[in-house]
Short mmCIF file of C-alpha atoms and ligand atoms in Angstrom, two decimals:
data_model
loop_
_atom_site.label_atom_id
_atom_site.label_comp_id
_atom_site.label_asym_id
_atom_site.label_seq_id
_atom_site.Cartn_x
_atom_site.Cartn_y
_atom_site.Cartn_z
CA MET A 18 428.98 53.80 157.44
CA THR A 19 428.06 52.23 154.07
CA THR A 20 428.46 54.27 150.88
CA PRO A 21 425.10 54.68 149.09
CA ALA A 22 424.70 52.69 145.85
CA PRO A 23 425.18 54.80 142.71
CA THR A 24 421.94 56.13 141.28
CA GLY A 25 423.12 58.26 138.35
CA LEU A 26 422.49 61.37 140.44
CA GLU A 27 426.03 61.65 141.82
CA GLN A 28 428.05 64.83 141.46
CA PRO A 29 431.48 64.92 139.78
CA ASP A 30 434.48 64.31 142.05
CA ARG A 31 436.74 66.76 140.27
CA ALA A 32 437.30 70.09 142.02
CA PHE A 33 438.24 72.99 139.76
CA SER A 34 440.73 75.45 141.17
CA THR A 35 440.46 79.21 140.82
CA ALA A 36 443.43 79.05 138.43
CA GLU A 37 440.90 78.14 135.70
CA THR A 38 439.10 80.93 133.88
CA ALA A 39 435.35 80.26 133.80
CA LEU A 40 433.81 80.87 130.36
CA ILE A 41 430.08 81.50 130.78
CA ILE A 42 427.77 81.49 127.75
CA GLY A 43 424.67 83.63 128.30
CA ALA A 44 424.48 86.90 130.22
CA GLY A 45 420.94 86.78 131.63
CA LEU A 46 420.05 86.20 135.27
CA ALA A 47 421.57 82.69 135.22
CA GLY A 48 424.90 83.66 133.66
CA CYS A 49 425.33 86.91 135.59
CA ALA A 50 424.48 85.30 138.97
CA CYS A 51 426.93 82.53 138.12
CA ALA A 52 429.69 85.01 137.21
CA ARG A 53 429.02 86.98 140.38
CA THR A 54 429.14 83.90 142.61
CA LEU A 55 432.20 82.31 140.97
CA ALA A 56 434.04 85.66 141.02
CA GLY A 57 433.19 85.89 144.73
CA SER A 58 434.96 82.53 145.18
CA GLY A 59 438.09 83.76 143.40
CA PHE A 60 437.50 82.71 139.76
CA THR A 61 438.15 84.99 136.80
CA CYS A 62 434.99 84.92 134.67
CA LYS A 63 434.41 85.74 131.00
CA LEU A 64 430.77 86.22 130.15
CA TYR A 65 429.74 85.77 126.49
CA ASP A 66 426.41 86.79 124.99
CA ARG A 67 425.18 87.11 121.44
CA ASN A 68 423.42 90.33 122.41
CA ALA A 69 425.45 93.50 122.85
CA ASP A 70 423.96 94.25 126.29
CA LEU A 71 423.57 92.26 129.50
CA ALA A 72 420.13 90.75 130.26
CA ALA A 73 418.83 91.42 126.76
CA ALA A 74 416.72 88.28 126.19
CA THR A 75 414.21 86.83 128.71
CA SER A 76 415.97 88.70 131.52
CA ALA A 77 414.96 91.95 129.80
CA VAL A 78 411.56 91.51 131.51
CA PRO A 79 410.83 95.07 132.72
CA ALA A 80 409.86 94.14 136.28
CA ALA A 81 410.22 90.70 137.85
CA ILE A 82 408.33 89.68 140.98
CA HIS A 83 410.39 88.20 143.81
CA GLN A 84 408.25 85.66 145.69
CA PRO A 85 408.43 81.95 146.60
CA HIS A 86 406.18 79.41 144.92
CA LEU A 87 403.14 78.65 147.06
CA THR A 88 401.81 75.10 147.30
CA ARG A 89 399.34 73.78 149.85
CA THR A 90 401.30 70.68 150.83
CA ASP A 91 404.83 70.42 152.14
CA GLN A 92 406.60 68.96 149.15
CA LEU A 93 410.14 69.16 147.85
CA ARG A 94 409.27 71.83 145.32
CA ARG A 95 407.93 74.10 148.07
CA ARG A 96 411.01 73.55 150.27
CA TYR A 97 413.24 74.24 147.27
CA TYR A 98 411.50 77.47 146.25
CA LEU A 99 411.46 78.70 149.84
CA ALA A 100 415.21 78.09 150.23
CA ALA A 101 415.82 79.91 146.94
CA TYR A 102 413.62 82.82 148.06
CA LYS A 103 415.43 83.09 151.40
CA ARG A 104 418.80 83.11 149.62
CA SER A 105 417.88 86.04 147.39
CA LEU A 106 416.03 87.89 150.16
CA THR A 107 419.18 87.77 152.32
CA GLU A 108 421.16 89.17 149.39
CA PHE A 109 418.61 91.90 148.61
CA SER A 110 418.63 92.98 152.25
CA ALA A 111 422.24 94.21 151.90
CA PRO A 112 422.65 98.02 151.59
CA GLU A 113 424.00 97.77 148.01
CA TYR A 114 420.53 96.57 146.84
CA GLN A 115 418.57 99.36 148.51
CA SER A 116 417.88 101.24 145.30
CA LEU A 117 417.47 98.04 143.23
CA TYR A 118 414.99 95.96 145.22
CA HIS A 119 411.44 97.33 145.64
CA ARG A 120 410.11 95.72 148.82
CA THR A 121 406.43 96.46 148.14
CA GLY A 122 404.92 93.39 149.82
CA LEU A 123 402.64 91.01 147.91
CA LEU A 124 399.01 90.03 148.42
CA LYS A 125 398.21 86.59 147.10
CA LEU A 126 394.47 86.16 146.59
CA VAL A 127 393.33 82.66 147.63
CA ASP A 128 389.98 80.93 148.11
CA ASP A 129 390.23 79.41 151.56
CA VAL A 130 392.80 81.31 153.55
CA ASP A 131 392.64 78.97 156.57
CA SER A 132 393.77 76.00 154.51
CA TRP A 133 397.16 77.71 154.11
CA SER A 134 397.80 77.72 157.85
CA ASP A 135 401.29 76.20 157.77
CA HIS A 136 402.79 79.00 155.65
CA HIS A 137 404.34 80.82 158.57
CA SER A 138 405.93 83.73 156.78
CA TRP A 139 402.63 84.65 155.06
CA GLU A 140 400.04 86.65 157.07
CA ARG A 141 396.45 85.52 156.59
CA HIS A 142 393.90 88.25 155.74
CA SER A 143 390.14 88.42 155.39
CA GLN A 144 388.84 90.08 152.23
CA THR A 145 388.22 93.28 154.24
CA SER A 146 391.71 93.57 155.74
CA ALA A 147 393.32 92.57 152.43
CA SER A 148 391.32 95.36 150.71
CA LEU A 149 392.64 97.84 153.29
CA LEU A 150 396.21 96.77 152.49
CA ALA A 151 395.54 97.06 148.75
CA GLY A 152 393.77 100.42 149.03
CA THR A 153 390.91 99.06 146.93
CA THR A 154 388.54 96.08 147.07
CA VAL A 155 390.26 92.77 146.33
CA ALA A 156 388.29 89.80 144.99
CA SER A 157 388.86 87.39 147.88
CA GLU A 158 390.71 86.55 151.09
CA ALA A 159 394.45 86.76 150.79
CA LEU A 160 397.89 85.84 152.08
CA TYR A 161 400.37 88.68 152.53
CA LEU A 162 404.14 88.45 152.31
CA LYS A 163 405.66 91.71 153.46
CA ASP A 164 409.21 91.13 152.18
CA ALA A 165 408.20 90.17 148.64
CA GLY A 166 408.68 92.78 145.95
CA TRP A 167 410.06 93.31 142.48
CA ILE A 168 413.33 94.10 140.75
CA SER A 169 414.55 94.91 137.25
CA PRO A 170 416.67 91.91 136.15
CA HIS A 171 418.61 94.19 133.78
CA ALA A 172 419.57 96.51 136.65
CA LEU A 173 420.41 93.49 138.83
CA CYS A 174 422.63 91.84 136.19
CA THR A 175 424.36 95.16 135.49
CA HIS A 176 425.05 95.59 139.20
CA TRP A 177 426.47 92.06 139.55
CA VAL A 178 428.73 92.29 136.52
CA THR A 179 429.98 95.85 136.67
CA THR A 180 430.89 95.90 140.36
CA ASP A 181 433.33 92.97 140.18
CA ALA A 182 436.59 93.47 138.31
CA SER A 183 437.10 89.68 137.91
CA ILE A 184 434.18 89.54 135.46
CA SER A 185 434.56 90.69 131.85
CA PHE A 186 431.59 90.91 129.49
CA HIS A 187 431.95 90.04 125.79
CA GLY A 188 428.68 91.12 124.22
CA GLY A 189 427.74 90.62 120.59
CA THR A 190 429.53 87.23 120.51
CA GLU A 191 427.42 84.27 119.45
CA ILE A 192 428.85 80.88 120.38
CA SER A 193 427.86 78.54 117.55
CA GLY A 194 429.69 75.40 118.61
CA LEU A 195 431.58 73.68 121.40
CA ARG A 196 434.49 71.32 120.78
CA ARG A 197 436.10 69.07 123.33
CA THR A 198 439.90 68.87 123.24
CA MET A 199 442.43 66.90 125.28
CA SER A 200 442.67 69.76 127.74
CA GLY A 201 439.20 71.34 127.81
CA TRP A 202 436.63 73.05 125.59
CA LEU A 203 436.81 75.39 122.61
CA LEU A 204 434.09 77.97 121.99
CA LEU A 205 433.55 78.30 118.23
CA ASP A 206 432.01 80.92 116.00
CA ALA A 207 429.73 80.17 113.02
CA GLN A 208 432.78 79.54 110.78
CA GLY A 209 434.24 77.05 113.25
CA LYS A 210 436.96 79.47 114.38
CA THR A 211 438.03 79.42 118.01
CA ILE A 212 436.74 82.32 120.08
CA ASP A 213 438.13 81.15 123.42
CA GLU A 214 439.11 78.02 125.33
CA SER A 215 439.16 76.79 128.90
CA ARG A 216 438.83 73.66 131.03
CA LEU A 217 435.76 75.21 132.65
CA VAL A 218 432.72 76.17 130.54
CA ILE A 219 429.24 76.99 131.83
CA LEU A 220 426.14 77.07 129.62
CA ALA A 221 423.66 79.67 130.87
CA ASN A 222 422.01 80.34 127.54
CA GLY A 223 418.40 79.44 128.34
CA GLY A 224 416.48 77.39 125.77
CA GLN A 225 419.43 77.69 123.36
CA MET A 226 421.34 75.17 125.49
CA THR A 227 420.01 72.36 123.32
CA ARG A 228 421.77 73.67 120.19
CA PHE A 229 425.05 72.06 121.34
CA ASP A 230 425.53 68.32 120.76
CA ALA A 231 426.61 67.60 124.34
CA THR A 232 423.44 69.14 125.80
CA SER A 233 420.91 68.54 123.02
CA HIS A 234 419.10 65.89 125.11
CA PHE A 235 417.65 68.29 127.71
CA PRO A 236 413.82 68.38 127.44
CA LEU A 237 413.54 72.17 127.70
CA GLN A 238 410.22 73.77 126.84
CA ALA A 239 409.46 77.28 125.60
CA LEU A 240 406.68 79.20 127.34
CA ARG A 241 405.93 82.57 125.80
CA GLY A 242 404.55 85.34 128.02
CA GLN A 243 403.42 88.93 127.63
CA MET A 244 402.93 91.67 130.19
CA SER A 245 401.10 94.97 129.59
CA PHE A 246 401.42 98.42 131.16
CA PHE A 247 398.26 100.42 131.82
CA ASP A 248 398.39 104.17 132.50
CA GLY A 249 396.43 105.49 135.42
CA PRO A 250 398.32 107.47 138.05
CA ASP A 251 395.43 107.55 140.54
CA LEU A 252 394.10 104.04 140.15
CA LEU A 253 396.11 102.54 143.01
CA PRO A 254 397.61 104.15 146.13
CA PRO A 255 401.33 104.95 145.74
CA ALA A 256 402.45 102.29 148.25
CA ALA A 257 400.11 99.52 147.05
CA PRO A 258 401.49 95.98 147.26
CA ILE A 259 401.69 93.65 144.28
CA ILE A 260 398.35 91.85 143.88
CA SER A 261 398.65 88.30 142.67
CA GLY A 262 396.16 85.55 141.94
CA LYS A 263 395.32 84.38 138.46
CA GLY A 264 397.85 86.82 136.99
CA TYR A 265 399.14 89.88 138.83
CA ILE A 266 399.03 93.66 139.11
CA LEU A 267 402.37 95.31 139.78
CA PRO A 268 402.00 99.00 140.67
CA GLY A 269 404.52 101.24 138.96
CA LYS A 270 405.07 104.94 138.39
CA SER A 271 401.87 106.45 136.86
CA GLY A 272 400.11 103.12 136.31
CA PHE A 273 400.66 99.39 136.68
CA TRP A 274 401.91 96.28 134.92
CA SER A 275 399.58 93.35 134.50
CA GLY A 276 400.62 89.93 133.34
CA ALA A 277 401.58 87.54 132.32
CA THR A 278 400.18 85.33 129.59
CA HIS A 279 401.33 81.72 129.01
CA GLN A 280 401.67 80.08 125.59
CA ARG A 281 403.49 76.80 125.31
CA ASP A 282 405.97 76.13 122.48
CA ASN A 283 405.62 79.65 121.11
CA THR A 284 408.92 81.53 120.73
CA SER A 285 407.65 84.80 119.25
CA VAL A 286 408.63 87.96 121.13
CA THR A 287 406.30 90.14 119.06
CA THR A 288 403.64 91.63 121.33
CA SER A 289 399.96 91.14 120.51
CA VAL A 290 396.82 93.18 121.20
CA ALA A 291 394.94 89.98 122.07
CA ASP A 292 397.37 89.36 124.95
CA ASP A 293 396.97 92.95 126.18
CA LEU A 294 393.21 92.33 126.32
CA LYS A 295 393.76 89.12 128.32
CA ASN A 296 395.91 91.06 130.79
CA ALA A 297 393.30 93.84 131.04
CA ALA A 298 390.55 91.30 131.79
CA GLN A 299 392.70 89.85 134.56
CA VAL A 300 392.92 93.22 136.32
CA ASN A 301 389.20 93.35 136.99
CA ALA A 302 389.05 89.77 138.16
CA LEU A 303 391.62 90.66 140.86
CA LEU A 304 390.38 94.19 141.72
CA PRO A 305 386.67 94.41 140.81
CA ASP A 306 386.27 98.09 141.83
CA LEU A 307 389.06 99.33 139.58
CA LEU A 308 387.88 101.01 136.39
CA PRO A 309 388.55 98.80 133.37
CA PRO A 310 391.99 99.87 132.13
CA ASN A 311 392.38 101.74 128.86
CA GLN A 312 394.46 100.30 126.05
CA ALA A 313 397.93 99.17 127.17
CA THR A 314 400.53 101.91 126.65
CA THR A 315 403.47 99.48 126.57
CA SER A 316 403.73 95.72 126.27
CA TRP A 317 406.64 93.33 126.54
CA ALA A 318 406.87 89.68 125.45
CA GLY A 319 409.54 87.08 126.17
CA VAL A 320 410.07 83.32 126.23
CA ARG A 321 410.53 81.45 129.49
CA CYS A 322 412.63 78.29 129.47
CA THR A 323 411.01 75.57 131.58
CA THR A 324 411.71 71.94 132.49
CA PRO A 325 409.05 69.18 132.75
CA ASP A 326 409.28 69.09 136.59
CA ARG A 327 409.48 72.90 137.02
CA LEU A 328 412.84 72.68 138.80
CA PRO A 329 416.00 74.18 137.32
CA LEU A 330 418.96 72.39 135.75
CA ILE A 331 422.09 72.86 137.83
CA GLY A 332 425.36 70.97 137.58
CA ALA A 333 427.73 69.06 135.37
CA ALA A 334 426.45 68.13 131.91
CA PRO A 335 425.88 64.36 131.94
CA ASP A 336 427.71 62.18 129.41
CA ALA A 337 424.52 61.14 127.59
CA SER A 338 426.00 58.11 125.78
CA PHE A 339 427.41 56.80 129.06
CA TYR A 340 424.01 57.24 130.77
CA ARG A 341 422.15 55.46 127.96
CA GLN A 342 424.52 52.52 128.16
CA ALA A 343 425.19 52.28 131.90
CA TYR A 344 421.60 52.77 133.05
CA ALA A 345 419.81 50.98 130.18
CA ASP A 346 418.52 48.30 132.58
CA LEU A 347 416.57 50.84 134.61
CA HIS A 348 413.51 50.16 132.50
CA HIS A 349 413.34 46.64 133.95
CA GLY A 350 412.74 48.30 137.32
CA ARG A 351 415.77 46.56 138.86
CA THR A 352 416.17 48.67 141.97
CA ASN A 353 418.58 46.19 143.65
CA GLN A 354 420.93 46.04 140.67
CA SER A 355 424.20 47.91 141.12
CA PHE A 356 424.85 50.63 138.58
CA PRO A 357 428.11 52.49 137.96
CA LYS A 358 428.61 56.05 139.14
CA ALA A 359 427.50 58.84 136.82
CA GLN A 360 429.96 60.21 134.27
CA PHE A 361 430.00 63.72 132.88
CA GLU A 362 431.24 65.89 130.05
CA ASP A 363 434.36 66.90 131.96
CA GLY A 364 434.43 70.63 132.66
CA LEU A 365 431.07 71.42 131.04
CA PHE A 366 428.34 72.71 133.37
CA VAL A 367 424.77 73.97 132.94
CA ILE A 368 422.52 76.39 134.80
CA GLY A 369 419.00 77.34 133.66
CA GLY A 370 415.42 76.19 133.26
CA PHE A 371 414.24 78.96 135.60
CA GLY A 372 410.74 79.21 134.12
CA SER A 373 408.78 82.12 135.61
CA ARG A 374 410.97 82.45 138.71
CA GLY A 375 414.34 83.66 137.42
CA VAL A 376 414.91 86.09 140.28
CA ILE A 377 414.62 83.61 143.15
CA HIS A 378 416.36 80.81 141.24
CA SER A 379 419.42 82.67 140.00
CA LEU A 380 421.47 83.16 143.18
CA HIS A 381 420.47 79.88 144.81
CA ALA A 382 421.32 77.98 141.61
CA ALA A 383 424.60 79.86 141.20
CA THR A 384 425.56 79.06 144.81
CA ALA A 385 424.81 75.37 144.22
CA LEU A 386 426.75 75.33 140.94
CA CYS A 387 429.75 77.09 142.45
CA GLY A 388 429.83 74.35 145.13
CA ILE A 389 429.59 71.57 142.51
CA ILE A 390 432.43 73.11 140.46
CA GLN A 391 434.65 73.17 143.54
CA ALA A 392 433.36 69.81 144.89
CA GLU A 393 432.29 71.54 148.12
CA HIS A 394 428.53 71.23 148.28
CA SER A 395 426.71 74.06 149.95
CA VAL A 396 423.05 73.11 149.38
CA PRO A 397 421.23 70.04 150.81
CA PRO A 398 421.66 66.74 148.91
CA GLU A 399 417.88 66.52 148.22
CA PHE A 400 418.13 69.79 146.25
CA LEU A 401 421.24 68.67 144.36
CA ALA A 402 419.44 65.46 143.33
CA ALA A 403 416.22 67.28 142.42
CA THR A 404 418.01 69.68 140.07
CA HIS A 405 420.61 67.19 138.76
CA PRO A 406 421.01 67.59 134.96
CA GLY A 407 421.07 63.78 134.53
CA ARG A 408 417.58 63.26 135.97
CA PHE A 409 415.69 63.50 132.68
CA LEU A 410 417.92 60.93 130.96
CA LEU A 411 417.30 58.55 133.90
CA ARG A 412 413.52 59.15 133.78
CA GLN A 413 413.50 58.52 130.05
CA LEU A 414 415.41 55.26 130.50
CA ARG A 415 413.02 54.12 133.26
CA ARG A 416 410.02 54.82 131.00
CA ASN A 417 411.56 52.91 128.11
C1 FAD B 514 406.40 87.60 130.46
C2 FAD B 514 407.40 87.13 131.46
C3 FAD B 514 407.25 87.52 132.78
C4 FAD B 514 408.17 87.07 133.73
N1 FAD B 514 408.01 87.47 135.03
C5 FAD B 514 408.89 87.08 135.97
C6 FAD B 514 408.74 87.50 137.31
O1 FAD B 514 407.80 88.23 137.65
N2 FAD B 514 409.65 87.05 138.24
C7 FAD B 514 410.68 86.24 137.89
O2 FAD B 514 411.48 85.89 138.76
N3 FAD B 514 410.86 85.83 136.61
C8 FAD B 514 409.98 86.22 135.66
N4 FAD B 514 410.12 85.78 134.37
C9 FAD B 514 411.14 84.76 134.09
C10 FAD B 514 412.55 85.32 134.00
O3 FAD B 514 412.55 86.40 133.08
C11 FAD B 514 413.48 84.18 133.52
O4 FAD B 514 413.38 83.09 134.41
C12 FAD B 514 414.94 84.59 133.47
O5 FAD B 514 415.10 85.81 132.81
C13 FAD B 514 415.77 83.52 132.77
O6 FAD B 514 417.13 83.90 132.82
P1 FAD B 514 418.22 83.09 131.99
O7 FAD B 514 419.51 83.75 132.27
O8 FAD B 514 418.09 81.63 132.27
O9 FAD B 514 417.80 83.26 130.47
P2 FAD B 514 418.00 84.52 129.49
O10 FAD B 514 417.75 85.80 130.17
O11 FAD B 514 417.22 84.23 128.26
O12 FAD B 514 419.56 84.48 129.17
C14 FAD B 514 420.13 83.61 128.23
C15 FAD B 514 421.15 84.41 127.45
O13 FAD B 514 421.87 83.53 126.60
C16 FAD B 514 422.17 84.23 125.42
N5 FAD B 514 422.49 83.24 124.39
C17 FAD B 514 421.69 82.25 123.92
N6 FAD B 514 422.34 81.49 123.05
C18 FAD B 514 423.59 82.02 122.94
C19 FAD B 514 424.73 81.66 122.18
N7 FAD B 514 424.72 80.59 121.37
N8 FAD B 514 425.87 82.42 122.29
C20 FAD B 514 425.88 83.50 123.13
N9 FAD B 514 424.81 83.87 123.87
C21 FAD B 514 423.69 83.13 123.79
C22 FAD B 514 420.92 85.05 125.15
O14 FAD B 514 421.19 86.16 124.32
C23 FAD B 514 420.52 85.45 126.56
O15 FAD B 514 420.99 86.74 126.91
C24 FAD B 514 409.24 86.21 133.37
C25 FAD B 514 409.40 85.85 132.04
C26 FAD B 514 408.49 86.29 131.09
C27 FAD B 514 408.67 85.89 129.66
#
């Protein structure tokens, strides 16, 4: 069998042993899932966050929907999201998640339900039968996924971290710098003093990943969003599913959440009345018979971290200067030229770019990363290549 020619999307050869302590920066869904998965493989994990509590930034979203991404055609992104959804669904089916995961089912309103025929796990419903499921008239035909639901990421992260003694949480600790040494990496505070050191460091700090020199090249984008809670205990039946279409309605105790707005390159977490009004307008577009909601009683805003291709970043941090030099000829389109194998910032890994789907991404990404760290790959090669942290450098070089 011939070995495939290097493409820049290889994985590192080095396997880290469980003798190394994993230092993880960022204690949101990405960092906590990573700690949980590495601890499950025998690593001792130290989780650092600048906030005092777990899941206190984007993962503080009050209720996060757990559903795969739906696309009409069978493309890599659909396969990826489905695999990620199945991974978390298997996890959430364990007894320990019974009080955490709310398996409400989800109705996805679509225009032409028959054109979604190859989505086997989704039931197809006419507008009438979808309205029966919802307990009120829905705006169109719909697809129904009975195992979809919602979870509180804060509760999930707390569960992962506090039920495993190999994970310690160091809240209120901002990591201001990273320095490479002969033997590994130092985590530095704002004065340049060493906070900790290890051969194995994982960046799970969302959009803040680009503040470090070694990872400043990632093209991460901020996407602000707001969700709004509307009071109304009798508006929806108690067991109503989540209704999703352009926006969503997530039934809760004594009312429902509606969301979420999307504003590119806006990093403000201050809530706005204008966004509450947008969310209120969305409710009636989904459920026309529902009375227009009163003013929102609570709102929450956060900033999603997205990548240009809407797939996460998972793996070893690429050595950017090596990539720029070794793959410079890619812009000539020389596909038959032989390129050297990818090189990395030894011992530095990244996980993030989860966009609006942090719940389904976190465990699948953590499983993939845990395999990469131990050089024992557990997810298909097409997924490793699609989420490879070096892909954006390669794309940039090709465009040049
Ligand atoms: C309005 C809205 C609605 C959403 N709805 C859903 C939904 O329905 N379903 C879903 O699955 N997802 C949803 N999401 C997305 C989901 O919240 C994110 O994908 C997920 O929380 C990202 O997790 P993360 O761990 O990558 O990032 P974060 O939760 O932001 O974690 C990064 C952590 O790194 C820490 N940090 C940063 N820099 C440093 C540093 N230098 N030193 C120490 N610590 C640092 C931060 O304090 C933070 O705790 C929504 C997001 C928004 C904004």
